[in-house]
Tab-separated table of C-alpha atoms in Angstrom:
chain	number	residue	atom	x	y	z
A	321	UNK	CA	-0.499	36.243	-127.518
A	322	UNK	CA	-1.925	39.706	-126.554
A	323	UNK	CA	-4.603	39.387	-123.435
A	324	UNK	CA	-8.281	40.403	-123.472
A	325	UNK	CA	-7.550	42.777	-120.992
A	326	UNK	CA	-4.729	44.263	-121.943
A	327	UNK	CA	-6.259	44.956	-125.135
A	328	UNK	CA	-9.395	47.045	-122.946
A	329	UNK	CA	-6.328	48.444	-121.210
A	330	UNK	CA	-5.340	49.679	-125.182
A	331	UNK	CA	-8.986	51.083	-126.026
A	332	UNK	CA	-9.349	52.685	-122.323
A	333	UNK	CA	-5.747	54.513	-122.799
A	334	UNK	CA	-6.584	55.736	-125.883
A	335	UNK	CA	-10.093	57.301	-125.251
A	336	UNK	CA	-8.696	58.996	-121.780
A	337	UNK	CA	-5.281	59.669	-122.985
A	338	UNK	CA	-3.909	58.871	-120.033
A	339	UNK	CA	-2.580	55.532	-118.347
A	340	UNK	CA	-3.993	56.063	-114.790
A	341	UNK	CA	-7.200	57.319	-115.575
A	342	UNK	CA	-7.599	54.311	-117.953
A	343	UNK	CA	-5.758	51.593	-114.995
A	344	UNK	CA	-8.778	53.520	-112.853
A	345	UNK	CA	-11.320	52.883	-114.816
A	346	UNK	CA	-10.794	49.555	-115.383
A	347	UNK	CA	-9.733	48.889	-111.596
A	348	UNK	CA	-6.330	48.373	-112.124
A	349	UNK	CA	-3.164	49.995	-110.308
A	350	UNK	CA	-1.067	52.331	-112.221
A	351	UNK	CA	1.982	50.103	-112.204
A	352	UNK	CA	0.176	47.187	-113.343
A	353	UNK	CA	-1.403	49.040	-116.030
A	354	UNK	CA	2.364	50.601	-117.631
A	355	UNK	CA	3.390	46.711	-117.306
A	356	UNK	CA	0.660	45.328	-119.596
A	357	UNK	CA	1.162	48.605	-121.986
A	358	UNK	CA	4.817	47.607	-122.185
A	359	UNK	CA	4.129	43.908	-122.524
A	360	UNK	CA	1.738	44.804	-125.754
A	361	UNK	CA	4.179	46.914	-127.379
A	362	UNK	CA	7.506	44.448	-127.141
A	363	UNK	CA	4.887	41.593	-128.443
A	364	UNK	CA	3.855	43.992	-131.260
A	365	UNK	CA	7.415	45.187	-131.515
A	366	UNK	CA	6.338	48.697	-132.515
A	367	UNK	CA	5.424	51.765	-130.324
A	368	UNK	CA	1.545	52.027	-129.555
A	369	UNK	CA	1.758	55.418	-127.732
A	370	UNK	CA	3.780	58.501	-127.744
A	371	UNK	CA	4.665	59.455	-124.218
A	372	UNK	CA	4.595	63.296	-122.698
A	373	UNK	CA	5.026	64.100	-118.963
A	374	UNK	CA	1.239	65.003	-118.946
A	375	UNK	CA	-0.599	62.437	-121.372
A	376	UNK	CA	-0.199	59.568	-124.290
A	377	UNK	CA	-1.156	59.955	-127.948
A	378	UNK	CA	-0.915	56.945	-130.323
A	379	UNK	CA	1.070	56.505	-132.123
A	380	UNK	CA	0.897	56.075	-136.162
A	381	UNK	CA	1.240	52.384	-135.511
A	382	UNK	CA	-1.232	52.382	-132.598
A	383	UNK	CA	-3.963	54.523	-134.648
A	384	UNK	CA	-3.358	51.737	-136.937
A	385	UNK	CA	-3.930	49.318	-134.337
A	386	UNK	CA	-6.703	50.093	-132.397
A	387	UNK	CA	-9.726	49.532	-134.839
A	388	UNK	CA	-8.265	46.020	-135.166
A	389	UNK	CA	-8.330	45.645	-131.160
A	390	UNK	CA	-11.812	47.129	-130.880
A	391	UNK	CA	-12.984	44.512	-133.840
A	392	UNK	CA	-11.376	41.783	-131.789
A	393	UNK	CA	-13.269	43.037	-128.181
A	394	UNK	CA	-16.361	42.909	-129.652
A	395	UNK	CA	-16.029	40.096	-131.787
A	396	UNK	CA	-14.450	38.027	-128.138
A	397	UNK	CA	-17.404	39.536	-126.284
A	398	UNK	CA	-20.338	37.980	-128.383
A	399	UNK	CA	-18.412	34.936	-128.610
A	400	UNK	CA	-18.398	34.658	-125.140
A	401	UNK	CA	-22.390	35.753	-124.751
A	402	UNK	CA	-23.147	33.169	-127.279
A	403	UNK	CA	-20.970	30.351	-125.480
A	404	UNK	CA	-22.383	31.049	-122.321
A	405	UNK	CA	-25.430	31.691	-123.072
A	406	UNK	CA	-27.850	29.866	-120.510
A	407	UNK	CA	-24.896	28.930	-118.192
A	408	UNK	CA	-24.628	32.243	-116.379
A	409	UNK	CA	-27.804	32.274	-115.178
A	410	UNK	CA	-28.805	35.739	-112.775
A	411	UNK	CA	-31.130	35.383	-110.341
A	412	UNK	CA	-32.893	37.545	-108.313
A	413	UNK	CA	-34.245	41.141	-109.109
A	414	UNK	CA	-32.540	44.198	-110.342
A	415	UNK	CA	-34.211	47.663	-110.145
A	416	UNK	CA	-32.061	50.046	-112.719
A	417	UNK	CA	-32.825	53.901	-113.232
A	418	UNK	CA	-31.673	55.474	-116.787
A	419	UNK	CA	-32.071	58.547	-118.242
A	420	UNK	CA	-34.788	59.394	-120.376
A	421	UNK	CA	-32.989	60.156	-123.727
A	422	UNK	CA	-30.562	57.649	-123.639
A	423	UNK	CA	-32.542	54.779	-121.952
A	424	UNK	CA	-35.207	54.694	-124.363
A	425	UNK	CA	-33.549	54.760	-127.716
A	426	UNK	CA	-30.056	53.320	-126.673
A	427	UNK	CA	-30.092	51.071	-123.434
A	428	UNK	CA	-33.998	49.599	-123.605
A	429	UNK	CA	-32.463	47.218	-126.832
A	430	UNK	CA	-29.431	46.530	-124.751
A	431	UNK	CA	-31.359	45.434	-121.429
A	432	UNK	CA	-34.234	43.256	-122.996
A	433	UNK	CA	-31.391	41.248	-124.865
A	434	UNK	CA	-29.739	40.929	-121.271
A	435	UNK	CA	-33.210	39.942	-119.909
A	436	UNK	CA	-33.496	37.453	-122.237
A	437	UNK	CA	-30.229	35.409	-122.045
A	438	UNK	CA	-31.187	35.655	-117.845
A	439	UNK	CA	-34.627	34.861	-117.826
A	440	UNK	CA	-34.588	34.415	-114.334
A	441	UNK	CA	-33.665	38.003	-113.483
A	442	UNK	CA	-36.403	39.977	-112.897
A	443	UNK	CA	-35.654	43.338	-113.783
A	444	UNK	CA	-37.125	46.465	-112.599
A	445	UNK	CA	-36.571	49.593	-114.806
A	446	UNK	CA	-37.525	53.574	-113.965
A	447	UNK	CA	-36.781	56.108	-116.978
A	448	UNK	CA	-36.155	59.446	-115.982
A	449	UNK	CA	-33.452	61.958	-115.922
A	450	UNK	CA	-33.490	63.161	-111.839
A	451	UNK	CA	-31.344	61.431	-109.931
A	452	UNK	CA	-33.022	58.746	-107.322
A	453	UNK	CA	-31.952	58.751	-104.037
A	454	UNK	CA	-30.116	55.506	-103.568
A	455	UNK	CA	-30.182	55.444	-100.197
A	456	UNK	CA	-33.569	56.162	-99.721
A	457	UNK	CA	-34.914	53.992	-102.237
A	458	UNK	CA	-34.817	50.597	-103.456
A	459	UNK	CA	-32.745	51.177	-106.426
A	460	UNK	CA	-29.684	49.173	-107.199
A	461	UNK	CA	-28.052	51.358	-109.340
A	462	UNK	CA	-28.278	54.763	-111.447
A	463	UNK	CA	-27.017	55.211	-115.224
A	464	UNK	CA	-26.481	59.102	-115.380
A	465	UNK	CA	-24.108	61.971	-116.633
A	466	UNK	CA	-21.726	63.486	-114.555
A	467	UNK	CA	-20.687	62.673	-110.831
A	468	UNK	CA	-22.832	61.486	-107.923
A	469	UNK	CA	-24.349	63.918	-106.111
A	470	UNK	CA	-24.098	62.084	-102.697
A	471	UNK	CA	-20.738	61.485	-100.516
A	472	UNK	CA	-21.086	58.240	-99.839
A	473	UNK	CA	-22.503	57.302	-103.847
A	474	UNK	CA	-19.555	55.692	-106.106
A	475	UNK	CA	-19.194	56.370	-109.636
A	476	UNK	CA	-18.277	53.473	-111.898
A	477	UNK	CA	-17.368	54.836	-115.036
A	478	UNK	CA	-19.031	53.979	-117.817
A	479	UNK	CA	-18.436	56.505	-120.876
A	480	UNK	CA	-15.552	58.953	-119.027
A	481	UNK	CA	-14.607	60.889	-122.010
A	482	UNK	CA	-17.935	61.775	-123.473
A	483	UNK	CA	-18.661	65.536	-124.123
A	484	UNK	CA	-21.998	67.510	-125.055
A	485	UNK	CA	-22.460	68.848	-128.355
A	486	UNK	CA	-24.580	71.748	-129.873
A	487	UNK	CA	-27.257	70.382	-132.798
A	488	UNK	CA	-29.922	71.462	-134.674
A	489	UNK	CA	-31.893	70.036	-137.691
A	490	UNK	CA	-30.882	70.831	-141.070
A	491	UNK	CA	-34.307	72.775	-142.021
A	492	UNK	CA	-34.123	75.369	-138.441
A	493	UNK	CA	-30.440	76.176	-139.435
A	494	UNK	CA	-31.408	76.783	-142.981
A	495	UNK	CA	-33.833	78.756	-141.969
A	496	UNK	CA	-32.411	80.757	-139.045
A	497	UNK	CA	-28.744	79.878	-140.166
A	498	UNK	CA	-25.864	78.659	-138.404
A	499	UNK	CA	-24.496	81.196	-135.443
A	500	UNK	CA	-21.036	82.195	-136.206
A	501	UNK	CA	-20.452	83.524	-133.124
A	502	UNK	CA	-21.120	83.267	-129.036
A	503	UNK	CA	-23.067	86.314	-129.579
A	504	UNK	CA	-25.441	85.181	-132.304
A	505	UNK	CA	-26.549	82.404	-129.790
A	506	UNK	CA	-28.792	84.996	-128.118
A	507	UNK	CA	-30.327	85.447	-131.386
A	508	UNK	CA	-31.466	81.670	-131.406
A	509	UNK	CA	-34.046	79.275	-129.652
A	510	UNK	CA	-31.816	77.756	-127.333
A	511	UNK	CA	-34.199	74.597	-126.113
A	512	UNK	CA	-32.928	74.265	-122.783
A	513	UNK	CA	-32.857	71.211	-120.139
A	514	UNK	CA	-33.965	71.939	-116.550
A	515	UNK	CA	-30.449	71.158	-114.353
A	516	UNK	CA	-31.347	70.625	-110.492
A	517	UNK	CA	-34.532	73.053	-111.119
A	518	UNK	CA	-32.907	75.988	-112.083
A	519	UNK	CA	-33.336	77.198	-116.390
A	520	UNK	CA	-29.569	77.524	-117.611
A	521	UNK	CA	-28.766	80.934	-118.730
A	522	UNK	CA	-25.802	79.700	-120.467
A	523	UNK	CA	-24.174	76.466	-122.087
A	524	UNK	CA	-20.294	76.456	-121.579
A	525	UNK	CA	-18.196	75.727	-124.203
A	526	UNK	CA	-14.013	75.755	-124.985
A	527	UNK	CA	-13.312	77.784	-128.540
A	528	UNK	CA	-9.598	78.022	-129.638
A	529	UNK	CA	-8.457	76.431	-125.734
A	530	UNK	CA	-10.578	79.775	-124.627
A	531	UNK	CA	-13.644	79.006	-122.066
A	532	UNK	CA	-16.746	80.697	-123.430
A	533	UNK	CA	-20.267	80.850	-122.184
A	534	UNK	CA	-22.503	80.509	-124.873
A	535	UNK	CA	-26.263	83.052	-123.677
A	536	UNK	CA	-29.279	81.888	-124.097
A	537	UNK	CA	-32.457	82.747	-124.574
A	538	UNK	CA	-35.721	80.619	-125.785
A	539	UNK	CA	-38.975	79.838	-125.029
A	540	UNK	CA	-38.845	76.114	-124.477
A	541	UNK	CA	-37.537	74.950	-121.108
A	542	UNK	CA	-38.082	71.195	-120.433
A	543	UNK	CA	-37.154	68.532	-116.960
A	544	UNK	CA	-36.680	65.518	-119.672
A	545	UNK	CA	-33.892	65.289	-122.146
A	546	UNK	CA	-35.913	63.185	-124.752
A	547	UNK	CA	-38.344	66.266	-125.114
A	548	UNK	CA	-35.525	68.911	-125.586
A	549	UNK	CA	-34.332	66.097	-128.217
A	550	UNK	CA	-37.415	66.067	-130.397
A	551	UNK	CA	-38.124	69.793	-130.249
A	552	UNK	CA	-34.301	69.733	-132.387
A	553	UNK	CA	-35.727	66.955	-134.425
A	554	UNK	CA	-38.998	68.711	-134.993
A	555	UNK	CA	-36.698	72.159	-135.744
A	556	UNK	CA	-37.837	74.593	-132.786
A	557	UNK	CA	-34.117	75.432	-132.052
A	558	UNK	CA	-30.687	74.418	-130.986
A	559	UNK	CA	-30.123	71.874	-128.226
A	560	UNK	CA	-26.978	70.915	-126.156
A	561	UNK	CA	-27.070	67.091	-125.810
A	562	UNK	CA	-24.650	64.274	-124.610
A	563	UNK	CA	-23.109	62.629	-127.838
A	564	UNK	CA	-24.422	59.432	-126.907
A	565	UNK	CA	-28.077	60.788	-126.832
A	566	UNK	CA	-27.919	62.039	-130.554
A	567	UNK	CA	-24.987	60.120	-132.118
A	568	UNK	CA	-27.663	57.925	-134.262
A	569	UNK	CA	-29.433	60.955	-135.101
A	570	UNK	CA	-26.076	62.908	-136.232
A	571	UNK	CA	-25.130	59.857	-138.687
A	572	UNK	CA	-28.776	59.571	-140.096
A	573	UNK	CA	-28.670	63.460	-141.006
A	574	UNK	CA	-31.493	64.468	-138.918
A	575	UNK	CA	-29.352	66.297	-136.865
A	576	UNK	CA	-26.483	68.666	-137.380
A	577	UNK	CA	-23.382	68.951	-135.226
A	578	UNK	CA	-22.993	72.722	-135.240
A	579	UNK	CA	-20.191	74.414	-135.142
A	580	UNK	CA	-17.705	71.121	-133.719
A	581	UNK	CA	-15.129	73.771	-132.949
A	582	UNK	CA	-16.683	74.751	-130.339
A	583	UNK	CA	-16.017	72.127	-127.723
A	584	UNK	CA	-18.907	70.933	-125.822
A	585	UNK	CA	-18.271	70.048	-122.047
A	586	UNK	CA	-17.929	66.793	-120.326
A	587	UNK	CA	-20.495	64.720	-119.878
A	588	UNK	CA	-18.649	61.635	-118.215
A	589	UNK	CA	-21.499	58.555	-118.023
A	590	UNK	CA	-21.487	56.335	-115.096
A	591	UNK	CA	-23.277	54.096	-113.348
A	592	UNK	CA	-23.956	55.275	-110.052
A	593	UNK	CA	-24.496	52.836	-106.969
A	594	UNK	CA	-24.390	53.309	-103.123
A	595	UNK	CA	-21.122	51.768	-103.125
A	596	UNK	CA	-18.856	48.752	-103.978
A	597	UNK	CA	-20.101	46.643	-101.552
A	598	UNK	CA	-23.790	46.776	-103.303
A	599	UNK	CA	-22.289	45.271	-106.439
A	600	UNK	CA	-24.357	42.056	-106.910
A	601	UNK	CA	-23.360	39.354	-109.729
A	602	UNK	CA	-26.075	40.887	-111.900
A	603	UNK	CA	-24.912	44.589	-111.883
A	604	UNK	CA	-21.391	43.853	-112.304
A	605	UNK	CA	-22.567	42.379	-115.202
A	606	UNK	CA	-24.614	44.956	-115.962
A	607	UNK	CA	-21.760	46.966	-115.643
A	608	UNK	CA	-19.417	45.488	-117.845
A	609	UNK	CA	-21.700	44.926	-121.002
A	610	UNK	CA	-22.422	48.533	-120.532
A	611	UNK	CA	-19.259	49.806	-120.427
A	612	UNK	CA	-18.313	47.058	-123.632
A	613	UNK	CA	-21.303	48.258	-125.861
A	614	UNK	CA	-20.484	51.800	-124.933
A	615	UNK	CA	-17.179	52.074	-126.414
A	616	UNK	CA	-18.598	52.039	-129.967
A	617	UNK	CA	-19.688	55.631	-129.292
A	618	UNK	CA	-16.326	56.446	-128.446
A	619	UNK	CA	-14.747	55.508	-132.005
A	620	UNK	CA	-16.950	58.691	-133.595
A	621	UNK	CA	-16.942	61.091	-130.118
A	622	UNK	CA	-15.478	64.503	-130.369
A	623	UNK	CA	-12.738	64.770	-128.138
């Protein structure tokens, strides 16, 4: 019988596309990982991966496989919630800082259903996209894109593969049309996101395996990635977003992906904390649900 974990192993392998990224994500070793691949694919008797010196692809049988393995995890992960609902009781207090965009519309749900199946955790929770200072404030633990910015911080990954993506709604591009080109970008309202102070001149893209820096120019510059998100709703221009921050939006149609040739950058998600040692029963719990209800915006992500 195939093991919970090897099938994460399966799902982890086949949104990195590579075995020791995937054994590191999941805190395995590298040889421990290629045993549990191997063990998988002589119970399944068929080939789940096609091998190259550099990475794996699945294989027609695996890409055949994995929605049924992704059912399963999620279908073995609320059967566990439900069974143990009550039993696992967290204790103490938890202070949590997520981004603006992402914690309002796509964690908030997530962490009051946590609350309540702990109601004994008290949980303390500050929205905003800068980055707290861990060590200088009482914060257990940062959800944020892209790697720490302190030496000592460790990066638990959360969403590793996720990418940024250029949108617009339907009514500014049918208006101002779709830019065909790099260069028609500086012809557009580019609503841009304030990184580490500093007004991006440019967005960086990959177009035919070329690097390409998309200009910009605009009038609407904003520290808070929800605002840049509504001024796209609302039709004032083209934004750059993580795909988790607009996925819902992009499958509702009041958003566009434009131009998904253009291949955004990465945007890997993690959760952020002053280091192992700081992981309390409650955040690696925290950790793992995240990382579990995360993976259903891998099945539709770009890659």
């Amino acid at each position: 019988m195939t093991r919970i974990a090897d099938l994460e192993l399966l799902v982890r392998i086949a949104d990195l596309g590579n075995l020791t990224a995937a054994a590191k994500a999941l805190d395995w070793s590298p040889a421990a990982a290629s045993a549990a691949l191997k063990r998988m694919e002589e119970q399944l008797g068929v080939p789940l991966f096609v091998r190259s010196t550099r990475s794996l692809r699945l294989s027609a049988e695996g890409q055949r496989y994995l929605p049924h393995a992704r059912a399963a995890l999620r279908a073995l992960t609320e059967g566990r919630d439900e069974a143990l609902a009550g039993r696992e009781a967290l204790e103490g207090e938890l202070h949590l800082t997520v981004p603006s965009d992402l914690g309002r519309h796509v964690l908030l749900p997530w962490l009051e259903q946590f609350q309540e199946r702990h109601p004994v955790l008290t949980l303390r929770l500050q929205i905003g996209d800068p980055l707290t200072d861990l060590l200088r404030r009482p914060v257990d633990a940062a959800v944020r894109y892209g790697p720490p910015s302190g030496g000592s911080h460790v990066a638990l990954p959360l969403l590793p593969d996720c990418r940024r993506v250029l949108v617009a709604a339907p009514h500014y591009l049918a208006l101002r049309g779709t830019p065909a080109s790099p260069e028609d970008l500086s012809r557009h309202e580019a609503l841009r996101y304030l990184v580490a102070d500093e007004v991006p001149t440019h967005w960086p893209v990959e177009i035919a395996g070329a690097a390409v820096a998309l200009p910009l120019s605009g009038r609407r510059v904003a520290d808070d990635g929800e605002v840049v998100k509504r001024w796209a709703l609302a039709g004032l221009g083209l934004a750059y977003k993580s795909w988790p921050d607009v996925a819902q939006e992009l499958a509702s149609g009041q958003l566009i992906h434009v131009n998904p040739h253009w291949r955004g950058d990465l945007a890997p998600l993690n959760l952020i904390v002053p280091g192992r040692a700081q992981l309390s029963p409650a955040l690696r719990s925290v950790r793992d649900e995240l990382r579990r209800r995360l993976e259903t915006f891998a099945e539709a992500m770009p890659r």
